[in-house]
Amino acid sequence: MDRTIETNKDPSPVTQVLAGCKNEIIALFEDAFVRGALESLGFDPQDDSGFFLDDTARIAALHYVPRNRDIVRTRKRTAGVEEHRFVTEGGASLVQEFYITEVRGSSSQQSRWVPYLDDVQIILFLAPLVFWQSLNEDPTVNRVQDSLELWREIVGNQLLAKTAFILLFNKKDVLQKHIGAGVRVNRYVPSYGDRPNDVVSVTKCM
């Protein structure tokens, strides 16, 4: 169930401008020529901003308040190495501290964050199912291929012999949209071969 926060604050100038341009934003996002032009420049409307643009009529309202689903779907690109500290709730004897070190995921950045692997107990590895995308820092490298190479390197690192690994695939919703639109996996990942072009098969292959 979504929870919303009631607010009586007056809309900010930015919100007022956004609300005033709501119809224009919707028209631009739905225009086939605009979508094609963005995609030709490497910008994927469905992936980069698609969730919010699909819901412009609700979000561009003067008194819009984010729902839980909006917050979960909001993403901030990781730059470098970031550390986060969490404390579990409970009685005094049950309080535990967790430290999460978030690192930028491409293999080209590995040398910068390897020193942070010392004394790590669990590695949570996020692998995006975006076979049609390339790395921002190197457009010639496919993101899925980069994830696979990085995964192999980390799992084979002797410093992590006693570390637990959790592998998570994300952006499945974006994958479903692209598969549904008829995008062929083997066009971007030749090694995929003649496997079925559906979400289940792609995920299983990964």
Short mmCIF file of C-alpha atoms in Angstrom, two decimals:
data_model
loop_
_atom_site.label_atom_id
_atom_site.label_comp_id
_atom_site.label_asym_id
_atom_site.label_seq_id
_atom_site.Cartn_x
_atom_site.Cartn_y
_atom_site.Cartn_z
CA MET A 1 0.00 0.00 0.00
CA ASP A 2 1.34 3.44 -0.89
CA ARG A 3 1.68 5.94 1.90
CA THR A 4 1.53 9.63 1.15
CA ILE A 5 2.48 12.59 3.30
CA GLU A 6 -0.01 15.39 3.69
CA THR A 7 1.44 18.84 3.15
CA ASN A 8 -0.01 22.35 3.20
CA LYS A 9 3.13 24.04 1.89
CA ASP A 10 2.80 26.31 -1.10
CA PRO A 11 4.27 24.85 -4.30
CA SER A 12 7.85 25.94 -5.00
CA PRO A 13 8.65 27.98 -8.14
CA VAL A 14 10.15 24.86 -9.73
CA THR A 15 6.97 22.89 -9.04
CA GLN A 16 4.85 25.67 -10.51
CA VAL A 17 6.92 25.71 -13.71
CA LEU A 18 6.75 21.92 -13.97
CA ALA A 19 2.98 21.92 -13.49
CA GLY A 20 2.61 24.69 -16.05
CA CYS A 21 4.55 22.66 -18.64
CA LYS A 22 2.79 19.38 -17.88
CA ASN A 23 0.92 19.08 -21.17
CA GLU A 24 4.01 19.99 -23.20
CA ILE A 25 6.11 17.35 -21.37
CA ILE A 26 3.50 14.68 -22.06
CA ALA A 27 3.27 15.64 -25.74
CA LEU A 28 7.06 15.55 -26.18
CA PHE A 29 7.44 12.19 -24.43
CA GLU A 30 4.70 10.62 -26.55
CA ASP A 31 6.10 11.98 -29.84
CA ALA A 32 7.67 9.17 -31.89
CA PHE A 33 10.20 11.50 -33.58
CA VAL A 34 11.46 12.85 -30.24
CA ARG A 35 11.84 9.33 -28.82
CA GLY A 36 13.74 8.22 -31.91
CA ALA A 37 16.06 11.23 -31.76
CA LEU A 38 16.84 10.61 -28.08
CA GLU A 39 17.51 6.92 -28.65
CA SER A 40 19.85 7.71 -31.55
CA LEU A 41 21.91 9.81 -29.11
CA GLY A 42 22.13 6.93 -26.65
CA PHE A 43 19.47 8.26 -24.27
CA ASP A 44 16.86 5.68 -23.43
CA PRO A 45 13.60 7.44 -22.41
CA GLN A 46 12.10 4.23 -21.00
CA ASP A 47 15.12 3.48 -18.82
CA ASP A 48 16.60 6.81 -17.77
CA SER A 49 13.36 8.65 -16.98
CA GLY A 50 10.60 6.43 -18.31
CA PHE A 51 8.89 5.59 -15.03
CA PHE A 52 8.37 9.24 -14.13
CA LEU A 53 7.60 10.45 -17.64
CA ASP A 54 4.96 7.74 -18.01
CA ASP A 55 3.28 9.24 -14.96
CA THR A 56 3.74 12.93 -15.75
CA ALA A 57 0.07 13.82 -15.27
CA ARG A 58 0.27 12.78 -11.60
CA ILE A 59 3.82 13.87 -10.83
CA ALA A 60 3.59 17.33 -12.44
CA ALA A 61 0.70 18.30 -10.17
CA LEU A 62 1.07 21.38 -7.96
CA HIS A 63 0.68 19.41 -4.74
CA TYR A 64 2.42 16.20 -5.80
CA VAL A 65 3.79 14.10 -2.93
CA PRO A 66 6.02 11.08 -3.70
CA ARG A 67 4.55 7.65 -3.07
CA ASN A 68 6.60 4.72 -1.77
CA ARG A 69 6.86 3.40 -5.32
CA ASP A 70 8.23 6.73 -6.55
CA ILE A 71 10.91 6.79 -3.86
CA VAL A 72 11.98 3.21 -4.56
CA ARG A 73 12.33 3.98 -8.27
CA THR A 74 14.40 7.10 -7.71
CA ARG A 75 18.05 6.52 -8.53
CA LYS A 76 21.20 8.51 -7.88
CA ARG A 77 24.27 7.49 -9.85
CA THR A 78 27.13 6.33 -7.61
CA ALA A 79 30.28 8.41 -8.02
CA GLY A 80 33.42 6.83 -6.61
CA VAL A 81 33.15 5.14 -3.21
CA GLU A 82 30.42 5.93 -0.68
CA GLU A 83 30.05 4.55 2.84
CA HIS A 84 26.73 4.23 4.69
CA ARG A 85 26.06 3.24 8.32
CA PHE A 86 22.86 1.55 9.49
CA VAL A 87 21.73 0.70 13.02
CA THR A 88 19.03 -1.91 13.52
CA GLU A 89 16.07 -1.06 15.72
CA GLY A 90 15.31 -3.08 18.84
CA GLY A 91 16.29 -3.49 22.47
CA ALA A 92 19.72 -2.51 23.73
CA SER A 93 21.00 -6.07 23.43
CA LEU A 94 19.72 -6.42 19.85
CA VAL A 95 21.18 -3.25 18.37
CA GLN A 96 23.60 -3.96 15.55
CA GLU A 97 25.59 -1.73 13.27
CA PHE A 98 25.99 -2.39 9.58
CA TYR A 99 28.40 -0.61 7.29
CA ILE A 100 27.74 -0.62 3.57
CA THR A 101 30.38 0.50 1.12
CA GLU A 102 28.85 1.38 -2.24
CA VAL A 103 31.18 1.43 -5.22
CA ARG A 104 30.81 2.30 -8.86
CA GLY A 105 30.27 -0.93 -10.71
CA SER A 106 32.31 -0.94 -13.92
CA SER A 107 35.45 -3.07 -14.10
CA SER A 108 37.46 -0.01 -15.18
CA GLN A 109 36.92 1.43 -11.69
CA GLN A 110 38.04 -1.73 -9.88
CA SER A 111 41.50 -0.48 -8.89
CA ARG A 112 39.92 2.41 -7.00
CA TRP A 113 37.75 0.31 -4.70
CA VAL A 114 39.72 -2.94 -4.25
CA PRO A 115 41.30 -1.57 -1.01
CA TYR A 116 37.80 -1.37 0.50
CA LEU A 117 37.31 -5.14 0.17
CA ASP A 118 39.44 -5.87 3.22
CA ASP A 119 37.37 -7.45 6.02
CA VAL A 120 34.17 -7.45 3.93
CA GLN A 121 31.65 -10.10 5.05
CA ILE A 122 29.08 -9.90 2.25
CA ILE A 123 29.18 -8.54 -1.28
CA LEU A 124 25.87 -7.55 -2.85
CA PHE A 125 26.44 -7.56 -6.61
CA LEU A 126 23.87 -5.76 -8.76
CA ALA A 127 23.76 -6.83 -12.41
CA PRO A 128 21.42 -4.77 -14.62
CA LEU A 129 19.56 -6.72 -17.31
CA VAL A 130 20.16 -4.00 -19.91
CA PHE A 131 21.84 -5.95 -22.71
CA TRP A 132 21.35 -3.09 -25.20
CA GLN A 133 23.30 -0.49 -23.19
CA SER A 134 26.98 0.37 -23.17
CA LEU A 135 29.07 1.92 -20.41
CA ASN A 136 28.90 5.70 -20.04
CA GLU A 137 32.68 5.88 -19.70
CA ASP A 138 33.30 3.57 -22.68
CA PRO A 139 30.52 3.29 -25.29
CA THR A 140 32.30 0.35 -26.94
CA VAL A 141 31.78 -1.90 -23.90
CA ASN A 142 28.43 -3.65 -23.39
CA ARG A 143 27.12 -3.28 -19.83
CA VAL A 144 26.11 -6.92 -19.48
CA GLN A 145 29.51 -8.11 -20.70
CA ASP A 146 31.23 -5.72 -18.30
CA SER A 147 29.12 -7.04 -15.40
CA LEU A 148 30.03 -10.64 -16.27
CA GLU A 149 33.74 -9.87 -16.44
CA LEU A 150 33.63 -7.93 -13.17
CA TRP A 151 31.71 -10.78 -11.50
CA ARG A 152 34.35 -13.32 -12.57
CA GLU A 153 37.17 -11.13 -11.28
CA ILE A 154 35.55 -10.54 -7.90
CA VAL A 155 34.54 -14.15 -7.32
CA GLY A 156 38.08 -15.27 -8.21
CA ASN A 157 39.76 -12.77 -5.89
CA GLN A 158 41.65 -14.65 -3.15
CA LEU A 159 41.05 -11.80 -0.71
CA LEU A 160 37.37 -12.72 -0.82
CA ALA A 161 37.70 -16.48 -0.33
CA LYS A 162 35.60 -16.33 2.87
CA THR A 163 33.19 -13.64 1.69
CA ALA A 164 29.54 -14.42 0.98
CA PHE A 165 28.12 -13.26 -2.36
CA ILE A 166 24.57 -12.20 -3.17
CA LEU A 167 23.83 -11.73 -6.87
CA LEU A 168 20.84 -9.55 -7.75
CA PHE A 169 19.52 -8.81 -11.22
CA ASN A 170 17.79 -5.44 -11.52
CA LYS A 171 15.95 -3.42 -14.18
CA LYS A 172 13.77 -6.38 -15.05
CA ASP A 173 10.86 -4.02 -15.74
CA VAL A 174 12.94 -2.21 -18.36
CA LEU A 175 13.97 -5.56 -19.85
CA GLN A 176 10.31 -6.55 -20.18
CA LYS A 177 9.52 -3.34 -22.07
CA HIS A 178 12.35 -3.83 -24.54
CA ILE A 179 11.63 -7.52 -25.14
CA GLY A 180 7.96 -6.65 -25.60
CA ALA A 181 8.93 -4.03 -28.18
CA GLY A 182 10.71 -6.71 -30.21
CA VAL A 183 14.33 -5.85 -29.40
CA ARG A 184 16.55 -8.87 -30.14
CA VAL A 185 19.09 -9.85 -27.50
CA ASN A 186 21.54 -11.48 -29.92
CA ARG A 187 21.86 -8.21 -31.83
CA TYR A 188 23.73 -6.77 -28.84
CA VAL A 189 25.05 -9.97 -27.25
CA PRO A 190 26.10 -12.34 -30.07
CA SER A 191 26.94 -15.11 -27.59
CA TYR A 192 23.23 -15.29 -26.70
CA GLY A 193 22.79 -17.18 -29.97
CA ASP A 194 19.38 -18.53 -30.95
CA ARG A 195 17.96 -18.81 -27.43
CA PRO A 196 14.32 -17.68 -27.05
CA ASN A 197 13.93 -13.91 -27.00
CA ASP A 198 11.92 -13.68 -23.78
CA VAL A 199 12.48 -12.40 -20.24
CA VAL A 200 12.67 -15.84 -18.59
CA SER A 201 15.27 -17.10 -21.07
CA VAL A 202 17.40 -13.96 -20.81
CA THR A 203 17.40 -14.10 -17.01
CA LYS A 204 18.17 -17.83 -17.01
CA CYS A 205 21.04 -17.28 -19.45
CA MET A 206 22.51 -14.64 -17.17
#
